[in-house]
Structure formats: structure tokens, C-alpha cells
PDB file of C-alpha atoms in Angstrom:
ATOM      1  CA  UNK A   1     110.566 104.402  72.529  1.00  0.00           C
ATOM      2  CA  UNK A   2     111.714 107.797  71.221  1.00  0.00           C
ATOM      3  CA  UNK A   3     114.426 109.852  72.886  1.00  0.00           C
ATOM      4  CA  UNK A   4     111.777 112.270  74.140  1.00  0.00           C
ATOM      5  CA  UNK A   5     109.817 109.455  75.739  1.00  0.00           C
ATOM      6  CA  UNK A   6     113.043 108.105  77.253  1.00  0.00           C
ATOM      7  CA  UNK A   7     113.753 111.428  78.905  1.00  0.00           C
ATOM      8  CA  UNK A   8     110.207 111.652  80.201  1.00  0.00           C
ATOM      9  CA  UNK A   9     110.497 108.136  81.594  1.00  0.00           C
ATOM     10  CA  UNK A  10     113.603 109.168  83.471  1.00  0.00           C
ATOM     11  CA  UNK A  11     111.696 111.982  85.140  1.00  0.00           C
ATOM     12  CA  UNK A  12     109.179 109.547  86.564  1.00  0.00           C
ATOM     13  CA  UNK A  13     111.586 106.729  87.305  1.00  0.00           C
ATOM     14  CA  UNK A  14     111.559 107.574  91.004  1.00  0.00           C
ATOM     15  CA  UNK A  15     108.213 109.335  91.501  1.00  0.00           C
ATOM     16  CA  UNK A  16     108.659 109.990  95.220  1.00  0.00           C
ATOM     17  CA  UNK A  17     111.573 112.227  96.202  1.00  0.00           C
ATOM     18  CA  UNK A  18     114.270 110.391  98.152  1.00  0.00           C
ATOM     19  CA  UNK A  19     115.211 112.000 101.432  1.00  0.00           C
ATOM     20  CA  UNK A  20     118.784 112.842 102.264  1.00  0.00           C
ATOM     21  CA  UNK A  21     118.250 111.443 105.758  1.00  0.00           C
ATOM     22  CA  UNK A  22     118.821 107.985 104.284  1.00  0.00           C
ATOM     23  CA  UNK A  23     119.193 105.271 106.885  1.00  0.00           C
ATOM     24  CA  UNK A  24     120.561 107.771 109.358  1.00  0.00           C
ATOM     25  CA  UNK A  25     118.114 108.581 112.114  1.00  0.00           C
ATOM     26  CA  UNK A  26     116.938 112.157 112.311  1.00  0.00           C
ATOM     27  CA  UNK A  27     116.386 113.996 115.577  1.00  0.00           C
ATOM     28  CA  UNK A  28     114.220 111.842 117.811  1.00  0.00           C
ATOM     29  CA  UNK A  29     114.358 108.869 115.403  1.00  0.00           C
ATOM     30  CA  UNK A  30     115.907 105.424 115.528  1.00  0.00           C
ATOM     31  CA  UNK A  31     116.477 103.034 112.636  1.00  0.00           C
ATOM     32  CA  UNK A  32     116.600  99.263 112.945  1.00  0.00           C
ATOM     33  CA  UNK A  33     116.657  96.180 110.737  1.00  0.00           C
ATOM     34  CA  UNK A  34     113.918  93.554 111.007  1.00  0.00           C
ATOM     35  CA  UNK A  35     114.566  90.076 109.602  1.00  0.00           C
ATOM     36  CA  UNK A  36     111.415  88.346 108.341  1.00  0.00           C
ATOM     37  CA  UNK A  37     110.879  85.187 106.288  1.00  0.00           C
ATOM     38  CA  UNK A  38     112.022  85.961 102.735  1.00  0.00           C
ATOM     39  CA  UNK A  39     112.844  89.628 103.331  1.00  0.00           C
ATOM     40  CA  UNK A  40     114.697  92.056 105.571  1.00  0.00           C
ATOM     41  CA  UNK A  41     113.176  95.462 106.269  1.00  0.00           C
ATOM     42  CA  UNK A  42     114.614  98.725 107.520  1.00  0.00           C
ATOM     43  CA  UNK A  43     112.221 100.404 109.951  1.00  0.00           C
ATOM     44  CA  UNK A  44     112.397 104.024 111.096  1.00  0.00           C
ATOM     45  CA  UNK A  45     110.812 104.844 114.473  1.00  0.00           C
ATOM     46  CA  UNK A  46     109.925 108.079 116.207  1.00  0.00           C
ATOM     47  CA  UNK A  47     110.552 108.343 119.939  1.00  0.00           C
ATOM     48  CA  UNK A  48     107.326 108.278 121.945  1.00  0.00           C
ATOM     49  CA  UNK A  49     106.310 111.467 123.688  1.00  0.00           C
ATOM     50  CA  UNK A  50     104.056 109.551 126.083  1.00  0.00           C
ATOM     51  CA  UNK A  51     103.514 105.962 127.077  1.00  0.00           C
ATOM     52  CA  UNK A  52     100.628 103.878 125.803  1.00  0.00           C
ATOM     53  CA  UNK A  53     100.055 105.723 122.541  1.00  0.00           C
ATOM     54  CA  UNK A  54      98.369 103.748 119.731  1.00  0.00           C
ATOM     55  CA  UNK A  55     100.684 102.474 116.978  1.00  0.00           C
ATOM     56  CA  UNK A  56     100.933 103.877 113.457  1.00  0.00           C
ATOM     57  CA  UNK A  57     102.768 102.519 110.401  1.00  0.00           C
ATOM     58  CA  UNK A  58     103.709 104.570 107.318  1.00  0.00           C
ATOM     59  CA  UNK A  59     104.310 103.117 103.822  1.00  0.00           C
ATOM     60  CA  UNK A  60     106.076 105.146 101.106  1.00  0.00           C
ATOM     61  CA  UNK A  61     105.554 105.294  97.356  1.00  0.00           C
ATOM     62  CA  UNK A  62     107.506 104.044  94.344  1.00  0.00           C
ATOM     63  CA  UNK A  63     111.170 104.967  94.753  1.00  0.00           C
ATOM     64  CA  UNK A  64     110.574 106.534  98.158  1.00  0.00           C
ATOM     65  CA  UNK A  65     111.726 105.510 101.615  1.00  0.00           C
ATOM     66  CA  UNK A  66     110.742 105.617 105.268  1.00  0.00           C
ATOM     67  CA  UNK A  67     112.274 109.090 105.607  1.00  0.00           C
ATOM     68  CA  UNK A  68     109.540 110.501 103.335  1.00  0.00           C
ATOM     69  CA  UNK A  69     107.384 110.400 106.478  1.00  0.00           C
ATOM     70  CA  UNK A  70     109.785 112.020 108.953  1.00  0.00           C
ATOM     71  CA  UNK A  71     108.110 115.448 108.919  1.00  0.00           C
ATOM     72  CA  UNK A  72     104.637 114.037 109.510  1.00  0.00           C
ATOM     73  CA  UNK A  73     105.826 111.569 112.150  1.00  0.00           C
ATOM     74  CA  UNK A  74     107.438 114.423 114.069  1.00  0.00           C
ATOM     75  CA  UNK A  75     104.131 116.302 114.131  1.00  0.00           C
ATOM     76  CA  UNK A  76     102.106 113.271 115.240  1.00  0.00           C
ATOM     77  CA  UNK A  77     104.461 111.882 117.872  1.00  0.00           C
ATOM     78  CA  UNK A  78     102.247 113.116 120.713  1.00  0.00           C
ATOM     79  CA  UNK A  79      99.240 111.108 119.452  1.00  0.00           C
ATOM     80  CA  UNK A  80     100.621 107.888 117.922  1.00  0.00           C
ATOM     81  CA  UNK A  81     103.729 105.727 118.145  1.00  0.00           C
ATOM     82  CA  UNK A  82     105.233 106.200 114.693  1.00  0.00           C
ATOM     83  CA  UNK A  83     107.076 103.661 112.565  1.00  0.00           C
ATOM     84  CA  UNK A  84     107.807 103.779 108.834  1.00  0.00           C
ATOM     85  CA  UNK A  85     109.339 100.991 106.765  1.00  0.00           C
ATOM     86  CA  UNK A  86     111.484 100.850 103.667  1.00  0.00           C
ATOM     87  CA  UNK A  87     109.683  98.465 101.326  1.00  0.00           C
ATOM     88  CA  UNK A  88     111.852  95.627  99.956  1.00  0.00           C
ATOM     89  CA  UNK A  89     114.343  96.988  97.419  1.00  0.00           C
ATOM     90  CA  UNK A  90     113.857 100.631  98.474  1.00  0.00           C
ATOM     91  CA  UNK A  91     115.555 102.932 100.930  1.00  0.00           C
ATOM     92  CA  UNK A  92     117.915 100.717 102.892  1.00  0.00           C
ATOM     93  CA  UNK A  93     115.917  97.483 102.636  1.00  0.00           C
ATOM     94  CA  UNK A  94     117.490  94.822 100.393  1.00  0.00           C
ATOM     95  CA  UNK A  95     115.452  93.125  97.647  1.00  0.00           C
ATOM     96  CA  UNK A  96     113.006  90.357  98.625  1.00  0.00           C
ATOM     97  CA  UNK A  97     114.365  86.824  98.267  1.00  0.00           C
ATOM     98  CA  UNK A  98     111.663  85.895  95.752  1.00  0.00           C
ATOM     99  CA  UNK A  99     112.022  89.051  93.625  1.00  0.00           C
ATOM    100  CA  UNK A 100     108.298  89.732  94.006  1.00  0.00           C
ATOM    101  CA  UNK A 101     107.625  93.472  93.690  1.00  0.00           C
ATOM    102  CA  UNK A 102     103.909  93.205  92.974  1.00  0.00           C
ATOM    103  CA  UNK A 103     101.337  95.116  95.025  1.00  0.00           C
ATOM    104  CA  UNK A 104     100.527  91.820  96.716  1.00  0.00           C
ATOM    105  CA  UNK A 105     104.200  91.151  97.423  1.00  0.00           C
ATOM    106  CA  UNK A 106     104.647  94.537  99.081  1.00  0.00           C
ATOM    107  CA  UNK A 107     101.398  94.029 101.008  1.00  0.00           C
ATOM    108  CA  UNK A 108     102.724  90.731 102.369  1.00  0.00           C
ATOM    109  CA  UNK A 109     105.823  92.569 103.618  1.00  0.00           C
ATOM    110  CA  UNK A 110     103.602  95.003 105.541  1.00  0.00           C
ATOM    111  CA  UNK A 111     101.438  92.211 106.966  1.00  0.00           C
ATOM    112  CA  UNK A 112     104.439  90.157 108.047  1.00  0.00           C
ATOM    113  CA  UNK A 113     105.991  93.158 109.762  1.00  0.00           C
ATOM    114  CA  UNK A 114     102.778  93.862 111.661  1.00  0.00           C
ATOM    115  CA  UNK A 115     102.333  90.234 112.616  1.00  0.00           C
ATOM    116  CA  UNK A 116     105.942  89.903 113.787  1.00  0.00           C
ATOM    117  CA  UNK A 117     105.797  93.094 115.841  1.00  0.00           C
ATOM    118  CA  UNK A 118     102.384  92.413 117.354  1.00  0.00           C
ATOM    119  CA  UNK A 119     101.570  96.118 116.960  1.00  0.00           C
ATOM    120  CA  UNK A 120      98.207  95.760 115.237  1.00  0.00           C
ATOM    121  CA  UNK A 121      95.671  97.110 114.815  1.00  0.00           C
ATOM    122  CA  UNK A 122      97.563 100.200 113.652  1.00  0.00           C
ATOM    123  CA  UNK A 123      96.769 103.543 112.113  1.00  0.00           C
ATOM    124  CA  UNK A 124      98.022 102.726 108.611  1.00  0.00           C
ATOM    125  CA  UNK A 125      99.284 105.385 106.169  1.00  0.00           C
ATOM    126  CA  UNK A 126     100.230 105.021 102.503  1.00  0.00           C
ATOM    127  CA  UNK A 127     101.346 107.323  99.689  1.00  0.00           C
ATOM    128  CA  UNK A 128     101.082 106.550  95.962  1.00  0.00           C
ATOM    129  CA  UNK A 129     102.254 102.923  95.512  1.00  0.00           C
ATOM    130  CA  UNK A 130     102.116 102.651  99.300  1.00  0.00           C
ATOM    131  CA  UNK A 131      98.477 103.763  99.159  1.00  0.00           C
ATOM    132  CA  UNK A 132      97.628 100.841  96.878  1.00  0.00           C
ATOM    133  CA  UNK A 133      99.593  98.484  99.128  1.00  0.00           C
ATOM    134  CA  UNK A 134      97.862  99.501 102.361  1.00  0.00           C
ATOM    135  CA  UNK A 135      94.449  99.451 100.678  1.00  0.00           C
ATOM    136  CA  UNK A 136      95.078  95.793  99.917  1.00  0.00           C
ATOM    137  CA  UNK A 137      96.246  95.188 103.485  1.00  0.00           C
ATOM    138  CA  UNK A 138      93.175  96.895 104.982  1.00  0.00           C
ATOM    139  CA  UNK A 139      90.820  94.897 102.745  1.00  0.00           C
ATOM    140  CA  UNK A 140      92.438  91.531 103.449  1.00  0.00           C
ATOM    141  CA  UNK A 141      93.354  92.006 107.118  1.00  0.00           C
ATOM    142  CA  UNK A 142      90.896  94.338 108.854  1.00  0.00           C
ATOM    143  CA  UNK A 143      92.146  92.995 112.183  1.00  0.00           C
ATOM    144  CA  UNK A 144      95.463  94.781 111.585  1.00  0.00           C
ATOM    145  CA  UNK A 145      94.086  98.229 110.680  1.00  0.00           C
ATOM    146  CA  UNK A 146      92.503 100.791 113.032  1.00  0.00           C
ATOM    147  CA  UNK A 147      92.298 103.669 110.538  1.00  0.00           C
ATOM    148  CA  UNK A 148      93.561 104.153 106.991  1.00  0.00           C
ATOM    149  CA  UNK A 149      95.113 107.350 105.607  1.00  0.00           C
ATOM    150  CA  UNK A 150      95.770 107.463 101.864  1.00  0.00           C
ATOM    151  CA  UNK A 151      97.790 110.267 100.268  1.00  0.00           C
ATOM    152  CA  UNK A 152      97.459 110.309  96.462  1.00  0.00           C
ATOM    153  CA  UNK A 153      96.946 106.526  96.388  1.00  0.00           C
ATOM    154  CA  UNK A 154      97.807 104.701  93.150  1.00  0.00           C
ATOM    155  CA  UNK A 155      94.330 103.292  92.588  1.00  0.00           C
ATOM    156  CA  UNK A 156      93.505 102.472  88.947  1.00  0.00           C
ATOM    157  CA  UNK A 157      92.815 105.523  86.809  1.00  0.00           C
ATOM    158  CA  UNK A 158      91.915 104.822  83.173  1.00  0.00           C
ATOM    159  CA  UNK A 159      93.382 106.439  81.241  1.00  0.00           C
ATOM    160  CA  UNK A 160      96.211 107.421  83.598  1.00  0.00           C
ATOM    161  CA  UNK A 161      97.309 111.027  83.912  1.00  0.00           C
ATOM    162  CA  UNK A 162      99.810 112.071  81.278  1.00  0.00           C
ATOM    163  CA  UNK A 163     102.460 112.511  83.944  1.00  0.00           C
ATOM    164  CA  UNK A 164     102.066 108.870  85.000  1.00  0.00           C
ATOM    165  CA  UNK A 165     102.643 107.373  81.550  1.00  0.00           C
ATOM    166  CA  UNK A 166     106.451 107.410  81.822  1.00  0.00           C
ATOM    167  CA  UNK A 167     106.217 105.352  85.027  1.00  0.00           C
ATOM    168  CA  UNK A 168     104.062 102.809  83.216  1.00  0.00           C
ATOM    169  CA  UNK A 169     106.530 102.717  80.311  1.00  0.00           C
ATOM    170  CA  UNK A 170     109.298 101.938  82.783  1.00  0.00           C
ATOM    171  CA  UNK A 171     107.733  98.498  83.246  1.00  0.00           C
ATOM    172  CA  UNK A 172     108.028  97.665  79.536  1.00  0.00           C
ATOM    173  CA  UNK A 173     110.774  95.081  78.855  1.00  0.00           C
ATOM    174  CA  UNK A 174     113.902  96.825  77.604  1.00  0.00           C
ATOM    175  CA  UNK A 175     112.810 100.278  78.751  1.00  0.00           C
ATOM    176  CA  UNK A 176     115.366 100.407  81.558  1.00  0.00           C
ATOM    177  CA  UNK A 177     118.268 100.112  79.132  1.00  0.00           C
ATOM    178  CA  UNK A 178     116.822 102.901  76.987  1.00  0.00           C
ATOM    179  CA  UNK A 179     116.332 105.184  79.989  1.00  0.00           C
ATOM    180  CA  UNK A 180     119.783 104.576  81.436  1.00  0.00           C
ATOM    181  CA  UNK A 181     121.405 105.301  78.067  1.00  0.00           C
ATOM    182  CA  UNK A 182     119.357 108.455  77.552  1.00  0.00           C
ATOM    183  CA  UNK A 183     120.219 109.829  81.001  1.00  0.00           C
ATOM    184  CA  UNK A 184     123.721 108.492  81.620  1.00  0.00           C
ATOM    185  CA  UNK A 185     125.213 111.997  81.472  1.00  0.00           C
ATOM    186  CA  UNK A 186     122.628 113.580  83.769  1.00  0.00           C
ATOM    187  CA  UNK A 187     123.956 114.950  87.037  1.00  0.00           C
ATOM    188  CA  UNK A 188     122.316 114.059  90.329  1.00  0.00           C
ATOM    189  CA  UNK A 189     121.204 117.683  90.585  1.00  0.00           C
ATOM    190  CA  UNK A 190     119.452 117.552  87.206  1.00  0.00           C
ATOM    191  CA  UNK A 191     117.713 114.290  88.100  1.00  0.00           C
ATOM    192  CA  UNK A 192     116.638 115.693  91.451  1.00  0.00           C
ATOM    193  CA  UNK A 193     115.264 118.913  89.964  1.00  0.00           C
ATOM    194  CA  UNK A 194     113.192 116.983  87.416  1.00  0.00           C
ATOM    195  CA  UNK A 195     111.915 114.717  90.163  1.00  0.00           C
ATOM    196  CA  UNK A 196     110.918 117.503  92.525  1.00  0.00           C
ATOM    197  CA  UNK A 197     109.190 119.343  89.672  1.00  0.00           C
ATOM    198  CA  UNK A 198     107.168 116.192  89.057  1.00  0.00           C
ATOM    199  CA  UNK A 199     106.240 115.459  92.665  1.00  0.00           C
ATOM    200  CA  UNK A 200     105.753 118.858  94.295  1.00  0.00           C
ATOM    201  CA  UNK A 201     103.011 121.336  93.539  1.00  0.00           C
ATOM    202  CA  UNK A 202     105.511 124.086  94.386  1.00  0.00           C
ATOM    203  CA  UNK A 203     109.128 122.858  94.156  1.00  0.00           C
ATOM    204  CA  UNK A 204     110.367 126.203  95.493  1.00  0.00           C
ATOM    205  CA  UNK A 205     109.306 125.009  98.952  1.00  0.00           C
ATOM    206  CA  UNK A 206     112.354 122.720  98.992  1.00  0.00           C
ATOM    207  CA  UNK A 207     115.270 124.515 100.649  1.00  0.00           C
ATOM    208  CA  UNK A 208     118.765 124.505  99.162  1.00  0.00           C
ATOM    209  CA  UNK A 209     120.004 122.288 101.978  1.00  0.00           C
ATOM    210  CA  UNK A 210     117.166 119.823 101.486  1.00  0.00           C
ATOM    211  CA  UNK A 211     117.738 119.822  97.717  1.00  0.00           C
ATOM    212  CA  UNK A 212     121.395 118.929  98.270  1.00  0.00           C
ATOM    213  CA  UNK A 213     120.377 116.087 100.586  1.00  0.00           C
ATOM    214  CA  UNK A 214     117.903 114.794  98.007  1.00  0.00           C
ATOM    215  CA  UNK A 215     120.592 114.831  95.319  1.00  0.00           C
ATOM    216  CA  UNK A 216     123.107 112.998  97.520  1.00  0.00           C
ATOM    217  CA  UNK A 217     120.599 110.293  98.380  1.00  0.00           C
ATOM    218  CA  UNK A 218     119.494 109.954  94.744  1.00  0.00           C
ATOM    219  CA  UNK A 219     123.134 109.459  93.722  1.00  0.00           C
ATOM    220  CA  UNK A 220     123.555 106.761  96.384  1.00  0.00           C
ATOM    221  CA  UNK A 221     120.537 104.859  95.169  1.00  0.00           C
ATOM    222  CA  UNK A 222     121.621 104.934  91.547  1.00  0.00           C
ATOM    223  CA  UNK A 223     124.747 102.998  92.535  1.00  0.00           C
ATOM    224  CA  UNK A 224     122.778 100.136  94.091  1.00  0.00           C
ATOM    225  CA  UNK A 225     122.979  97.015  91.897  1.00  0.00           C
ATOM    226  CA  UNK A 226     119.246  96.389  92.262  1.00  0.00           C
ATOM    227  CA  UNK A 227     118.072  99.998  91.873  1.00  0.00           C
ATOM    228  CA  UNK A 228     116.565  99.669  88.393  1.00  0.00           C
ATOM    229  CA  UNK A 229     115.264  96.159  88.986  1.00  0.00           C
ATOM    230  CA  UNK A 230     113.305  97.240  92.055  1.00  0.00           C
ATOM    231  CA  UNK A 231     111.893 100.251  90.194  1.00  0.00           C
ATOM    232  CA  UNK A 232     110.938  98.457  86.991  1.00  0.00           C
ATOM    233  CA  UNK A 233     109.389  95.456  88.723  1.00  0.00           C
ATOM    234  CA  UNK A 234     107.428  97.682  91.125  1.00  0.00           C
ATOM    235  CA  UNK A 235     106.273  99.885  88.232  1.00  0.00           C
ATOM    236  CA  UNK A 236     105.166  96.723  86.434  1.00  0.00           C
ATOM    237  CA  UNK A 237     103.326  95.720  89.604  1.00  0.00           C
ATOM    238  CA  UNK A 238     101.347  98.966  89.524  1.00  0.00           C
ATOM    239  CA  UNK A 239     100.469  98.460  85.847  1.00  0.00           C
ATOM    240  CA  UNK A 240      99.417  94.873  86.526  1.00  0.00           C
ATOM    241  CA  UNK A 241      97.214  96.025  89.409  1.00  0.00           C
ATOM    242  CA  UNK A 242      95.496  98.488  87.063  1.00  0.00           C
ATOM    243  CA  UNK A 243      94.486  95.623  84.778  1.00  0.00           C
ATOM    244  CA  UNK A 244      93.177  93.168  87.375  1.00  0.00           C
ATOM    245  CA  UNK A 245      89.455  92.443  87.331  1.00  0.00           C
ATOM    246  CA  UNK A 246      86.988  90.861  89.721  1.00  0.00           C
ATOM    247  CA  UNK A 247      87.706  90.715  93.437  1.00  0.00           C
ATOM    248  CA  UNK A 248      91.390  91.465  92.857  1.00  0.00           C
ATOM    249  CA  UNK A 249      90.677  94.880  91.351  1.00  0.00           C
ATOM    250  CA  UNK A 250      91.922  97.583  93.712  1.00  0.00           C
ATOM    251  CA  UNK A 251      88.637  99.489  93.577  1.00  0.00           C
ATOM    252  CA  UNK A 252      86.815  96.310  94.588  1.00  0.00           C
ATOM    253  CA  UNK A 253      89.354  95.935  97.377  1.00  0.00           C
ATOM    254  CA  UNK A 254      88.633  99.516  98.457  1.00  0.00           C
ATOM    255  CA  UNK A 255      84.934  98.680  98.761  1.00  0.00           C
ATOM    256  CA  UNK A 256      85.811  96.026 101.329  1.00  0.00           C
ATOM    257  CA  UNK A 257      87.788  98.322 103.638  1.00  0.00           C
ATOM    258  CA  UNK A 258      86.016  98.666 106.976  1.00  0.00           C
ATOM    259  CA  UNK A 259      88.429 101.061 108.699  1.00  0.00           C
ATOM    260  CA  UNK A 260      87.634 104.782 108.885  1.00  0.00           C
ATOM    261  CA  UNK A 261      89.570 106.287 105.979  1.00  0.00           C
ATOM    262  CA  UNK A 262      91.158 109.685 105.352  1.00  0.00           C
ATOM    263  CA  UNK A 263      91.752 110.512 101.685  1.00  0.00           C
ATOM    264  CA  UNK A 264      94.241 113.260 100.795  1.00  0.00           C
ATOM    265  CA  UNK A 265      94.590 114.537  97.207  1.00  0.00           C
ATOM    266  CA  UNK A 266      96.591 117.414  95.743  1.00  0.00           C
ATOM    267  CA  UNK A 267      95.163 119.843  93.220  1.00  0.00           C
ATOM    268  CA  UNK A 268      98.565 120.094  91.487  1.00  0.00           C
ATOM    269  CA  UNK A 269      99.315 116.369  91.471  1.00  0.00           C
ATOM    270  CA  UNK A 270     100.882 115.463  88.109  1.00  0.00           C
ATOM    271  CA  UNK A 271     100.662 111.702  88.695  1.00  0.00           C
ATOM    272  CA  UNK A 272      97.207 111.133  90.208  1.00  0.00           C
ATOM    273  CA  UNK A 273      94.282 113.189  88.957  1.00  0.00           C
ATOM    274  CA  UNK A 274      92.461 115.174  91.670  1.00  0.00           C
ATOM    275  CA  UNK A 275      89.180 113.992  90.132  1.00  0.00           C
ATOM    276  CA  UNK A 276      89.947 110.511  91.488  1.00  0.00           C
ATOM    277  CA  UNK A 277      89.346 111.951  94.958  1.00  0.00           C
ATOM    278  CA  UNK A 278      85.590 111.905  94.421  1.00  0.00           C
ATOM    279  CA  UNK A 279      85.540 108.343  93.153  1.00  0.00           C
ATOM    280  CA  UNK A 280      87.585 107.292  96.181  1.00  0.00           C
ATOM    281  CA  UNK A 281      85.261 109.159  98.555  1.00  0.00           C
ATOM    282  CA  UNK A 282      82.302 107.278  97.063  1.00  0.00           C
ATOM    283  CA  UNK A 283      84.060 103.911  97.157  1.00  0.00           C
ATOM    284  CA  UNK A 284      85.485 103.630 100.670  1.00  0.00           C
ATOM    285  CA  UNK A 285      82.688 102.867 103.131  1.00  0.00           C
ATOM    286  CA  UNK A 286      83.703 105.276 105.871  1.00  0.00           C
ATOM    287  CA  UNK A 287      85.677 108.057 104.196  1.00  0.00           C
ATOM    288  CA  UNK A 288      86.508 111.695 104.746  1.00  0.00           C
ATOM    289  CA  UNK A 289      88.222 113.745 102.063  1.00  0.00           C
ATOM    290  CA  UNK A 290      90.913 116.426 102.236  1.00  0.00           C
ATOM    291  CA  UNK A 291      91.799 118.210  99.003  1.00  0.00           C
ATOM    292  CA  UNK A 292      94.810 120.531  98.997  1.00  0.00           C
ATOM    293  CA  UNK A 293      94.626 122.810  95.935  1.00  0.00           C
ATOM    294  CA  UNK A 294      98.312 123.806  96.055  1.00  0.00           C
ATOM    295  CA  UNK A 295      99.752 120.385  96.838  1.00  0.00           C
ATOM    296  CA  UNK A 296     101.377 117.887  94.519  1.00  0.00           C
ATOM    297  CA  UNK A 297     101.857 114.133  94.852  1.00  0.00           C
ATOM    298  CA  UNK A 298     103.537 114.048  98.278  1.00  0.00           C
ATOM    299  CA  UNK A 299     101.348 116.135 100.581  1.00  0.00           C
ATOM    300  CA  UNK A 300     102.938 114.608 103.698  1.00  0.00           C
ATOM    301  CA  UNK A 301     106.230 116.205 102.612  1.00  0.00           C
ATOM    302  CA  UNK A 302     104.882 119.382 101.031  1.00  0.00           C
ATOM    303  CA  UNK A 303     102.056 120.213 103.471  1.00  0.00           C
ATOM    304  CA  UNK A 304     102.593 118.035 106.567  1.00  0.00           C
ATOM    305  CA  UNK A 305     100.717 120.475 108.827  1.00  0.00           C
ATOM    306  CA  UNK A 306      97.499 120.100 106.817  1.00  0.00           C
ATOM    307  CA  UNK A 307      97.767 116.309 106.775  1.00  0.00           C
ATOM    308  CA  UNK A 308      98.481 116.328 110.504  1.00  0.00           C
ATOM    309  CA  UNK A 309      95.349 118.350 111.287  1.00  0.00           C
ATOM    310  CA  UNK A 310      93.146 116.127 109.152  1.00  0.00           C
ATOM    311  CA  UNK A 311      94.483 112.961 110.766  1.00  0.00           C
ATOM    312  CA  UNK A 312      93.967 114.379 114.257  1.00  0.00           C
ATOM    313  CA  UNK A 313      90.332 115.016 113.335  1.00  0.00           C
ATOM    314  CA  UNK A 314      90.004 111.438 112.096  1.00  0.00           C
ATOM    315  CA  UNK A 315      91.618 110.137 115.264  1.00  0.00           C
ATOM    316  CA  UNK A 316      89.362 112.231 117.502  1.00  0.00           C
ATOM    317  CA  UNK A 317      86.254 111.026 115.644  1.00  0.00           C
ATOM    318  CA  UNK A 318      87.397 107.405 115.833  1.00  0.00           C
ATOM    319  CA  UNK A 319      88.185 107.669 119.530  1.00  0.00           C
ATOM    320  CA  UNK A 320      84.767 109.239 120.168  1.00  0.00           C
ATOM    321  CA  UNK A 321      83.052 106.276 118.514  1.00  0.00           C
ATOM    322  CA  UNK A 322      85.057 103.857 120.621  1.00  0.00           C
ATOM    323  CA  UNK A 323      84.158 105.711 123.824  1.00  0.00           C
ATOM    324  CA  UNK A 324      80.482 105.287 122.996  1.00  0.00           C
TER     325      UNK A 324
END
């Protein structure tokens, strides 16, 4: 791997911006720890605005955390009871006991959380890696999923977008050592700027205060002893999922999803091509598509109002079917 490739890999090493909120609960939020067989998960909840609201669960992307969903959860708190988890090895959740960071391993974490909480069926959301994870959950366990919302899901794209290649290279044995050497002198601010440039369609939308929070949280994560292991193994899990054939292929899994599905793609996404939106719309059985020309890879952070409106429309349509 050349020094140029090493630097590029570092840009994509955490392709969902960390949030400075960390494990601390934001206004109207609580954070708790849930012990499950083989893993412990940190779960962020939004206070209900009314009793009896249907449950929703939010799943972040590679390198992200539950706080990536705080803005959207705040907007939807009057319609659903919101919870978001830190996947094993990310945010404030420790690594899984078995070291399994595959798509299937992350999907099992989601299923076990839903089974333990008894909250299903839920309105299930996923971004990027989380989109691939919840697609697998919805295909395998339709009893746990009421609706599915996918924001730039990491479904196989061959060849991948140029911006996604560094993430794939991160899963190559020995790549982590090369990346850490190449970027050892980078400040948290430099890392954060590169990351936001990669993930946002318009990085200028991030305020100075939010940028500082992102940088602080990024610095915290870099000090975790399992930071690179969780990233590299999860990146390898995405690559492996791209190569699976037969019934295990994620597109074949998508064909099996029965839940009404909202697909959200950004026109300025550097990691997932917007053209994949049309393949996804043809593949999921009951799909509606929202394309945001000015959005990047994390529309729920960059344009939460637009995602909120689209989900409310999905929810209204789903409720109308149930009433009939």
C-alpha cells in the first residue's frame, strides 16, 4: 500500500462521524447498559412524548454510534418511542465476547436486543453498515420489523465507489499498521475535517461547536484498545458480505423483506453511489424512495427534517393499511 493509499484509508477509517454527545445523554435522552449473552450494549433512549407510541430502533454505520441518531429521534419523539444502540465495539459498547464483527454478528446483536426487550415488531432504521445489518434482520425475522428505513445502506455495489475503496482496504491484513503509522502525527481536528468532508454533502453545515465535539469524541475513540480491531473486522465483514452468493447475498436478502421500506440516498454521497437507489427500489418488495440531491452519506444528521417527513409519510401509509 502506497503512502497516498494509506492516507486515503485513514480518511475512510471511521466513515460515520462520531458525535460529541458520547455516552452522555442529550436533552430528553437517557443512556443505559444492556447485558446480553456474549455482548453488552449501550442503548440511548428518547423520552416519550405520549404513552403507547410504537417502538423504533436505530442502528448506526461503521465507526458511528447511537448519538448519530439524536437529531432524528428528537424530531420523531411524538410518533415513535425511540431507542438507538451502540453496536458491539462502537460508541460505548465493549467488543463482543466472540470477536465476531460480521454483518451476521451485528445482526444477532440487534435481534437479541429486540428479543430481550420484547419491543418488537419495531420501526427499524439503519445507516450504511447499519443498513446492511437491519436488512438482514428484516429478512430473517419479519416478526420483529414493522417498517424498515434505510439511509445509504451498504448493499453490495460492484465495483464500489472510489470513496469506499479505502474502507475496503482497511480490512486487508496489515493495513491497520500502515494507516496508524501514516497518520500518527495527525491531530484530532485534521482527522475530523477529513471525515466530515467524506461523509457530508456540505461539511459547512457542521457548526464550530459541533466540530469541536466531533473532534473530542474522535480522540476518545482512538485511545480505546479495541478501536482499530473493531473497525478493521467490521470493514472486513462488509467486504465479505459483498462477496457472498446465493441466499446469503444481501440483495437476495433484500428481496425477502416483507416490511414496508423507506430508502434514502444522497446525491453527494461519496461512499454509496446514488444510482444504487434505483436498484434498491426495484429489489425491496414494498419500497418508497427519497433522494436528497444535496445530501451526503449521513442524511439523518445532515438533513434530519427531510428524513423525518418521509418517515412520517411511511408511517401514515402503514397505519392506514392496518386500519383497513
